Amino acid sequence: MTPAAAPASASLHDIPYPHLFAPLDLGFTRLRNRILMGSMHTGLEDRARDFPKLAAYFAERAAGGAGLIVTGGFAPNVVGWLTPFGGKLSWPWEVARHRPVTRAVHEHGAKICLQLLHAGRYGYHPLQVAPSKLKAPINPFTPRALSARGVERQIAAFASAAARAREAGYDGVEVMGSEGYLINQFTAPRSNRREDAWGGSAEKRMRFAVETVRRVREACGPDFILIYRLSLLDLVEDGNAWDEIVAQAQAVEAAGATIINSGIGWHEARVPTIATSVPRAAFAGITARLKPHVSLPLVAVNRINMPEVAEGVLAGGQADLVSLARPLLADPEWPAKARAGRAHAINTCIACNQACLDHVFENKRASCLVNPRAVAETELNYPPAAVRKRIAVVGAGPAGLACATVAAQRGHAVVLFDAAAEIGGQFNLAKTIPGKEEFHETLRYFRHRIEETGVELRLGTRAGPEQLAGFDEVVLATGIVPRKVEFPGSDHPSVVSYLDVLGGRATAAGRVAVIGAGGIGFDVAEFLVQEGPSPSLDPARWRAEWGVDFEGGGRGGLARPRPEPPAREVWLLQRSPGRPGARLGKTTGWIHRATLKAKGVKMIGGVEYLGVDDEGLRIRVEGGEPQLLPVGTVVVCAGQEPRRELQAQLQAAGFAAPVHLIGGADVAAELDAKRAIAQGSRLAAGF
Ligand code: FAD
Ligand code: NAP
Ligand code: SF4
């Protein structure tokens, strides 16, 4: 079977992304396009009662045009659990709950594979097993080393779970062989120190993977999709070497795999692989490197978030399919919009991880920052309104934009005011941060939504009581004001706000101290150390900075990181004791800290601000001796307060219409765009 990378029919030349929408003939079955929805854990996999919600979630993605969907991971047995009582398919009575899921997807013309994931030493429970008794650095539990019979039992569990998946109506399975889970633990010397038939040489280390594929194929027959997720870059020391990876690919192909999906980086890797600062399609090159060595279709993964990126990967012959995981959480209609030439209407995944991966790591149900309906399809809906109201929304930041466009979509007459000359509020500052270029996409999306839903936009208009007269509902999404700091010299000309620095009204001269190490303090420090185009826009520079090696023969695909020199000397300070950045996102905080460390930023906690004068900022750290930081600029990022003066004016004017506060205007503490957009959308869903 040779995958056709070129358009399969003449009519496909008429659509904007011909390679993306070329069907893929797998011999016994055909995929309608090259879009594979990558596996993501949502939190709905673990309990039978959540499966109707899971079915609705997948049905929307199938209706939106995905070709092949892969579920979140299901363990083949109890010891393979990711978390206690997590999703598993091993017992006969666990089959029936899946049938509504497969039926719903098939009704919309897509195919669906169940991912079989044995967590091995990543299992967050005491029953976990692994090739060797070696604790993963990211897990408190130490695994039990499998006996030879135990190894056989794991393989048998994979085969029997795959057979049950077939019984449940799945078109195939994805065998998870990457990301540092059990199979990957067998293939890499880092975690496999065995000296029996399952370890020692490279050939013996890959035997578990190959046997699993062979037995799954045997159990399910020839007309069943078998995707093998192969780790192409482990990004850890003592990971697999490239020649071993090629040998594994060839062996799983010979053992009966239908498709090879790319896996990038173990969970314990210290190289970012999907965060927003990772360039788009940054890892397609490593999938391309495997192509000449196998003849089955390959899937490129990670940070492929817009159709032109996907089309480029396919047209360039780097892969035969593209995996979109988070992008389909953000917009289930992504494929349909692309196919219709409406890429500008796509709600783009900005790779923030804030509502998806961070939630999963916090044991919460996943959703999406830019699409709060994700994984809430049966709960949050925007039906046509029974009564058309006149609604005023003040403030076109994320909260106001979400509220105005959802209300207008439902048929209300909405006027959206903003004092600024453009929509976006603080997102206009966020988009200036190196590595946050994706935030432009959210603003593009909302510009389109305003037009599409017929919101009347009044920019450059500071709304007051007179502008708001005559509306049935008034929504105040007026955002925040930066918190002022008070200490001797806080009014010195060298003390400026992040608003001034990011807005281009103040230039940071010489050395700089940043007061406040929250999300904005970290972002400002990254802004200050990076001058010129960000490496996030240049995969080669980005790989050099993080030490990712596509070409070399070293294990794990690692090279020595070569960070570019910082543009300035920066201190990042907070009053609380301990390590700055402890409250940043679960899956991204470490990236921000590592980035600043590599740029020589001095991050200090337990700081007392003694004063600012012409010589710099005077501080005391953890009650020690006073010291002078010889800085020319002090940037204050000390948090935010709600902006509510309009509410007070409306109250004073005895305003009759209901007034709602959302976003930063409601609660500024720990406000992020996730909360702002969700709150705006939910309010509008209720009008
Ligand atoms: P805002 O975005 O502050 O918008 C309020 C709007 O109201 C403004 O446009 C203002 O002009 C307008 N306005 C106020 N009063 C009036 C009036 N009387 N009449 C008309 N218009 C008025 N969040 C994340 O989740 N993830 C991130 O990675 C992230 N990064 C950030 C990086 C930076 C540098 C900054 C500054 C913020 C970042 N944030 C991030 C925070 C996020 O941008 C805010 O949480 C979000 O913008 C709050 O939305 P909002 O709609 O409540 O208010
Ligand atoms: P923040 O997270 O609340 O951080 C404020 C910082 O200022 C803290 O370090 C705080 O630490 C310090 N501070 C507070 N009061 C102070 C005072 N009176 N004097 C001196 N220092 C003071 O707020 P933020 O950084 O402004 O961010 C605002 C919101 O934007 C955040 O809630 C965040 O969710 C969102 N955001 C998110 C991201 C992201 O990547 N997810 C990025 C940017 C922003 P001490 O009190 O210890 O000094
Ligand atoms: Fe993408 Fe952020 Fe939504 Fe996750 S939460 S899908 S990373 S936009």
PDB file of N, CA, C and O in Angstrom, residues 403-450:
ATOM      1  N   CYS A 403     -18.837  37.588  25.019  1.00  0.00           N
ATOM      2  CA  CYS A 403     -20.224  37.855  25.392  1.00  0.00           C
ATOM      3  C   CYS A 403     -20.994  38.451  24.211  1.00  0.00           C
ATOM      4  O   CYS A 403     -22.099  38.011  23.873  1.00  0.00           O
ATOM      5  N   ALA A 404     -20.402  39.459  23.559  1.00  0.00           N
ATOM      6  CA  ALA A 404     -21.099  40.155  22.472  1.00  0.00           C
ATOM      7  C   ALA A 404     -21.385  39.198  21.314  1.00  0.00           C
ATOM      8  O   ALA A 404     -22.498  39.176  20.771  1.00  0.00           O
ATOM      9  N   THR A 405     -20.400  38.382  20.931  1.00  0.00           N
ATOM     10  CA  THR A 405     -20.594  37.547  19.746  1.00  0.00           C
ATOM     11  C   THR A 405     -21.546  36.377  20.027  1.00  0.00           C
ATOM     12  O   THR A 405     -22.340  36.023  19.162  1.00  0.00           O
ATOM     13  N   VAL A 406     -21.500  35.827  21.230  1.00  0.00           N
ATOM     14  CA  VAL A 406     -22.456  34.748  21.533  1.00  0.00           C
ATOM     15  C   VAL A 406     -23.870  35.324  21.598  1.00  0.00           C
ATOM     16  O   VAL A 406     -24.821  34.742  21.048  1.00  0.00           O
ATOM     17  N   ALA A 407     -24.026  36.491  22.218  1.00  0.00           N
ATOM     18  CA  ALA A 407     -25.363  37.097  22.309  1.00  0.00           C
ATOM     19  C   ALA A 407     -25.894  37.408  20.913  1.00  0.00           C
ATOM     20  O   ALA A 407     -27.062  37.135  20.601  1.00  0.00           O
ATOM     21  N   ALA A 408     -25.041  37.945  20.043  1.00  0.00           N
ATOM     22  CA  ALA A 408     -25.494  38.286  18.687  1.00  0.00           C
ATOM     23  C   ALA A 408     -25.803  37.020  17.883  1.00  0.00           C
ATOM     24  O   ALA A 408     -26.771  36.977  17.126  1.00  0.00           O
ATOM     25  N   GLN A 409     -24.981  35.989  18.077  1.00  0.00           N
ATOM     26  CA  GLN A 409     -25.244  34.707  17.393  1.00  0.00           C
ATOM     27  C   GLN A 409     -26.630  34.190  17.757  1.00  0.00           C
ATOM     28  O   GLN A 409     -27.327  33.591  16.936  1.00  0.00           O
ATOM     29  N   ARG A 410     -27.043  34.443  18.975  1.00  0.00           N
ATOM     30  CA  ARG A 410     -28.352  33.961  19.427  1.00  0.00           C
ATOM     31  C   ARG A 410     -29.495  34.860  18.944  1.00  0.00           C
ATOM     32  O   ARG A 410     -30.655  34.578  19.224  1.00  0.00           O
ATOM     33  N   GLY A 411     -29.151  35.948  18.256  1.00  0.00           N
ATOM     34  CA  GLY A 411     -30.199  36.768  17.653  1.00  0.00           C
ATOM     35  C   GLY A 411     -30.447  38.092  18.345  1.00  0.00           C
ATOM     36  O   GLY A 411     -31.311  38.858  17.928  1.00  0.00           O
ATOM     37  N   HIS A 412     -29.689  38.397  19.398  1.00  0.00           N
ATOM     38  CA  HIS A 412     -29.881  39.675  20.069  1.00  0.00           C
ATOM     39  C   HIS A 412     -29.227  40.802  19.267  1.00  0.00           C
ATOM     40  O   HIS A 412     -28.311  40.555  18.468  1.00  0.00           O
ATOM     41  N   ALA A 413     -29.719  42.024  19.498  1.00  0.00           N
ATOM     42  CA  ALA A 413     -29.121  43.205  18.847  1.00  0.00           C
ATOM     43  C   ALA A 413     -28.053  43.734  19.795  1.00  0.00           C
ATOM     44  O   ALA A 413     -28.361  44.252  20.870  1.00  0.00           O
ATOM     45  N   VAL A 414     -26.789  43.581  19.403  1.00  0.00           N
ATOM     46  CA  VAL A 414     -25.697  43.865  20.330  1.00  0.00           C
ATOM     47  C   VAL A 414     -24.851  45.036  19.838  1.00  0.00           C
ATOM     48  O   VAL A 414     -24.452  45.082  18.664  1.00  0.00           O
ATOM     49  N   VAL A 415     -24.592  45.964  20.743  1.00  0.00           N
ATOM     50  CA  VAL A 415     -23.637  47.038  20.463  1.00  0.00           C
ATOM     51  C   VAL A 415     -22.441  46.827  21.384  1.00  0.00           C
ATOM     52  O   VAL A 415     -22.606  46.656  22.594  1.00  0.00           O
ATOM     53  N   LEU A 416     -21.246  46.809  20.773  1.00  0.00           N
ATOM     54  CA  LEU A 416     -20.014  46.575  21.547  1.00  0.00           C
ATOM     55  C   LEU A 416     -19.172  47.849  21.513  1.00  0.00           C
ATOM     56  O   LEU A 416     -18.789  48.323  20.435  1.00  0.00           O
ATOM     57  N   PHE A 417     -18.902  48.407  22.688  1.00  0.00           N
ATOM     58  CA  PHE A 417     -18.138  49.656  22.789  1.00  0.00           C
ATOM     59  C   PHE A 417     -16.711  49.354  23.238  1.00  0.00           C
ATOM     60  O   PHE A 417     -16.492  48.517  24.102  1.00  0.00           O
ATOM     61  N   ASP A 418     -15.749  50.060  22.676  1.00  0.00           N
ATOM     62  CA  ASP A 418     -14.423  50.071  23.300  1.00  0.00           C
ATOM     63  C   ASP A 418     -13.790  51.439  23.106  1.00  0.00           C
ATOM     64  O   ASP A 418     -13.887  52.039  22.029  1.00  0.00           O
ATOM     65  N   ALA A 419     -13.154  51.891  24.172  1.00  0.00           N
ATOM     66  CA  ALA A 419     -12.506  53.207  24.128  1.00  0.00           C
ATOM     67  C   ALA A 419     -11.293  53.174  23.200  1.00  0.00           C
ATOM     68  O   ALA A 419     -10.904  54.197  22.637  1.00  0.00           O
ATOM     69  N   ALA A 420     -10.700  52.000  23.029  1.00  0.00           N
ATOM     70  CA  ALA A 420      -9.485  51.883  22.214  1.00  0.00           C
ATOM     71  C   ALA A 420      -9.838  51.872  20.728  1.00  0.00           C
ATOM     72  O   ALA A 420     -11.002  51.743  20.351  1.00  0.00           O
ATOM     73  N   ALA A 421      -8.775  51.968  19.914  1.00  0.00           N
ATOM     74  CA  ALA A 421      -8.987  52.024  18.466  1.00  0.00           C
ATOM     75  C   ALA A 421      -9.103  50.632  17.864  1.00  0.00           C
ATOM     76  O   ALA A 421      -9.417  50.475  16.692  1.00  0.00           O
ATOM     77  N   GLU A 422      -8.817  49.602  18.656  1.00  0.00           N
ATOM     78  CA  GLU A 422      -8.927  48.242  18.130  1.00  0.00           C
ATOM     79  C   GLU A 422      -9.511  47.329  19.202  1.00  0.00           C
ATOM     80  O   GLU A 422      -9.432  47.630  20.397  1.00  0.00           O
ATOM     81  N   ILE A 423     -10.055  46.205  18.754  1.00  0.00           N
ATOM     82  CA  ILE A 423     -10.595  45.244  19.723  1.00  0.00           C
ATOM     83  C   ILE A 423      -9.436  44.482  20.381  1.00  0.00           C
ATOM     84  O   ILE A 423      -8.321  44.502  19.894  1.00  0.00           O
ATOM     85  N   GLY A 424      -9.719  43.815  21.480  1.00  0.00           N
ATOM     86  CA  GLY A 424      -8.712  42.898  22.043  1.00  0.00           C
ATOM     87  C   GLY A 424      -8.333  43.162  23.485  1.00  0.00           C
ATOM     88  O   GLY A 424      -7.871  42.257  24.169  1.00  0.00           O
ATOM     89  N   GLY A 425      -8.476  44.413  23.954  1.00  0.00           N
ATOM     90  CA  GLY A 425      -8.080  44.692  25.338  1.00  0.00           C
ATOM     91  C   GLY A 425      -6.645  44.260  25.581  1.00  0.00           C
ATOM     92  O   GLY A 425      -5.755  44.489  24.751  1.00  0.00           O
ATOM     93  N   GLN A 426      -6.428  43.564  26.694  1.00  0.00           N
ATOM     94  CA  GLN A 426      -5.058  43.167  27.061  1.00  0.00           C
ATOM     95  C   GLN A 426      -4.435  42.148  26.100  1.00  0.00           C
ATOM     96  O   GLN A 426      -3.231  41.934  26.138  1.00  0.00           O
ATOM     97  N   PHE A 427      -5.257  41.513  25.263  1.00  0.00           N
ATOM     98  CA  PHE A 427      -4.658  40.580  24.294  1.00  0.00           C
ATOM     99  C   PHE A 427      -3.737  41.327  23.321  1.00  0.00           C
ATOM    100  O   PHE A 427      -2.846  40.731  22.731  1.00  0.00           O
ATOM    101  N   ASN A 428      -3.966  42.644  23.189  1.00  0.00           N
ATOM    102  CA  ASN A 428      -3.067  43.417  22.323  1.00  0.00           C
ATOM    103  C   ASN A 428      -1.685  43.561  22.951  1.00  0.00           C
ATOM    104  O   ASN A 428      -0.707  43.792  22.245  1.00  0.00           O
ATOM    105  N   LEU A 429      -1.607  43.425  24.272  1.00  0.00           N
ATOM    106  CA  LEU A 429      -0.297  43.415  24.938  1.00  0.00           C
ATOM    107  C   LEU A 429       0.280  42.005  24.902  1.00  0.00           C
ATOM    108  O   LEU A 429       1.454  41.800  24.616  1.00  0.00           O
ATOM    109  N   ALA A 430      -0.582  41.023  25.162  1.00  0.00           N
ATOM    110  CA  ALA A 430      -0.113  39.631  25.187  1.00  0.00           C
ATOM    111  C   ALA A 430       0.531  39.254  23.851  1.00  0.00           C
ATOM    112  O   ALA A 430       1.557  38.563  23.816  1.00  0.00           O
ATOM    113  N   LYS A 431      -0.030  39.727  22.758  1.00  0.00           N
ATOM    114  CA  LYS A 431       0.467  39.306  21.433  1.00  0.00           C
ATOM    115  C   LYS A 431       1.853  39.876  21.133  1.00  0.00           C
ATOM    116  O   LYS A 431       2.513  39.420  20.193  1.00  0.00           O
ATOM    117  N   THR A 432       2.307  40.868  21.932  1.00  0.00           N
ATOM    118  CA  THR A 432       3.646  41.434  21.689  1.00  0.00           C
ATOM    119  C   THR A 432       4.747  40.611  22.368  1.00  0.00           C
ATOM    120  O   THR A 432       5.934  40.852  22.157  1.00  0.00           O
ATOM    121  N   ILE A 433       4.348  39.663  23.213  1.00  0.00           N
ATOM    122  CA  ILE A 433       5.344  38.881  23.965  1.00  0.00           C
ATOM    123  C   ILE A 433       5.954  37.831  23.031  1.00  0.00           C
ATOM    124  O   ILE A 433       5.214  37.123  22.335  1.00  0.00           O
ATOM    125  N   PRO A 434       7.289  37.707  23.007  1.00  0.00           N
ATOM    126  CA  PRO A 434       7.891  36.679  22.157  1.00  0.00           C
ATOM    127  C   PRO A 434       7.346  35.300  22.534  1.00  0.00           C
ATOM    128  O   PRO A 434       7.303  34.958  23.724  1.00  0.00           O
ATOM    129  N   GLY A 435       6.922  34.545  21.562  1.00  0.00           N
ATOM    130  CA  GLY A 435       6.357  33.228  21.847  1.00  0.00           C
ATOM    131  C   GLY A 435       4.856  33.263  22.045  1.00  0.00           C
ATOM    132  O   GLY A 435       4.239  32.226  22.239  1.00  0.00           O
ATOM    133  N   LYS A 436       4.245  34.457  22.017  1.00  0.00           N
ATOM    134  CA  LYS A 436       2.782  34.520  22.139  1.00  0.00           C
ATOM    135  C   LYS A 436       2.164  35.080  20.862  1.00  0.00           C
ATOM    136  O   LYS A 436       1.083  35.688  20.895  1.00  0.00           O
ATOM    137  N   GLU A 437       2.844  34.859  19.752  1.00  0.00           N
ATOM    138  CA  GLU A 437       2.365  35.389  18.485  1.00  0.00           C
ATOM    139  C   GLU A 437       0.994  34.829  18.115  1.00  0.00           C
ATOM    140  O   GLU A 437       0.221  35.472  17.403  1.00  0.00           O
ATOM    141  N   GLU A 438       0.680  33.626  18.633  1.00  0.00           N
ATOM    142  CA  GLU A 438      -0.606  33.012  18.295  1.00  0.00           C
ATOM    143  C   GLU A 438      -1.796  33.855  18.766  1.00  0.00           C
ATOM    144  O   GLU A 438      -2.908  33.682  18.280  1.00  0.00           O
ATOM    145  N   PHE A 439      -1.571  34.745  19.746  1.00  0.00           N
ATOM    146  CA  PHE A 439      -2.686  35.532  20.263  1.00  0.00           C
ATOM    147  C   PHE A 439      -3.282  36.440  19.183  1.00  0.00           C
ATOM    148  O   PHE A 439      -4.433  36.856  19.271  1.00  0.00           O
ATOM    149  N   HIS A 440      -2.498  36.741  18.135  1.00  0.00           N
ATOM    150  CA  HIS A 440      -3.047  37.489  16.990  1.00  0.00           C
ATOM    151  C   HIS A 440      -4.234  36.741  16.388  1.00  0.00           C
ATOM    152  O   HIS A 440      -5.178  37.354  15.901  1.00  0.00           O
ATOM    153  N   GLU A 441      -4.151  35.404  16.398  1.00  0.00           N
ATOM    154  CA  GLU A 441      -5.186  34.600  15.732  1.00  0.00           C
ATOM    155  C   GLU A 441      -6.536  34.761  16.431  1.00  0.00           C
ATOM    156  O   GLU A 441      -7.578  34.772  15.783  1.00  0.00           O
ATOM    157  N   THR A 442      -6.500  34.848  17.759  1.00  0.00           N
ATOM    158  CA  THR A 442      -7.764  34.988  18.493  1.00  0.00           C
ATOM    159  C   THR A 442      -8.433  36.316  18.131  1.00  0.00           C
ATOM    160  O   THR A 442      -9.654  36.383  17.987  1.00  0.00           O
ATOM    161  N   LEU A 443      -7.606  37.339  17.952  1.00  0.00           N
ATOM    162  CA  LEU A 443      -8.172  38.646  17.593  1.00  0.00           C
ATOM    163  C   LEU A 443      -8.731  38.600  16.167  1.00  0.00           C
ATOM    164  O   LEU A 443      -9.799  39.144  15.891  1.00  0.00           O
ATOM    165  N   ARG A 444      -8.006  37.928  15.266  1.00  0.00           N
ATOM    166  CA  ARG A 444      -8.524  37.757  13.887  1.00  0.00           C
ATOM    167  C   ARG A 444      -9.855  37.020  13.915  1.00  0.00           C
ATOM    168  O   ARG A 444     -10.813  37.378  13.238  1.00  0.00           O
ATOM    169  N   TYR A 445      -9.924  35.978  14.734  1.00  0.00           N
ATOM    170  CA  TYR A 445     -11.156  35.193  14.822  1.00  0.00           C
ATOM    171  C   TYR A 445     -12.308  36.072  15.324  1.00  0.00           C
ATOM    172  O   TYR A 445     -13.405  36.068  14.761  1.00  0.00           O
ATOM    173  N   PHE A 446     -12.071  36.845  16.359  1.00  0.00           N
ATOM    174  CA  PHE A 446     -13.153  37.666  16.904  1.00  0.00           C
ATOM    175  C   PHE A 446     -13.558  38.779  15.931  1.00  0.00           C
ATOM    176  O   PHE A 446     -14.730  39.137  15.856  1.00  0.00           O
ATOM    177  N   ARG A 447     -12.589  39.307  15.174  1.00  0.00           N
ATOM    178  CA  ARG A 447     -12.957  40.309  14.154  1.00  0.00           C
ATOM    179  C   ARG A 447     -13.959  39.691  13.188  1.00  0.00           C
ATOM    180  O   ARG A 447     -14.971  40.289  12.830  1.00  0.00           O
ATOM    181  N   HIS A 448     -13.657  38.463  12.784  1.00  0.00           N
ATOM    182  CA  HIS A 448     -14.558  37.771  11.863  1.00  0.00           C
ATOM    183  C   HIS A 448     -15.918  37.512  12.517  1.00  0.00           C
ATOM    184  O   HIS A 448     -16.966  37.702  11.905  1.00  0.00           O
ATOM    185  N   ARG A 449     -15.894  37.078  13.776  1.00  0.00           N
ATOM    186  CA  ARG A 449     -17.149  36.760  14.475  1.00  0.00           C
ATOM    187  C   ARG A 449     -18.037  38.000  14.632  1.00  0.00           C
ATOM    188  O   ARG A 449     -19.256  37.903  14.550  1.00  0.00           O
ATOM    189  N   ILE A 450     -17.398  39.135  14.851  1.00  0.00           N
ATOM    190  CA  ILE A 450     -18.178  40.374  14.985  1.00  0.00           C
ATOM    191  C   ILE A 450     -18.947  40.630  13.690  1.00  0.00           C
ATOM    192  O   ILE A 450     -20.144  40.920  13.690  1.00  0.00           O
TER     193      ILE A 450
END
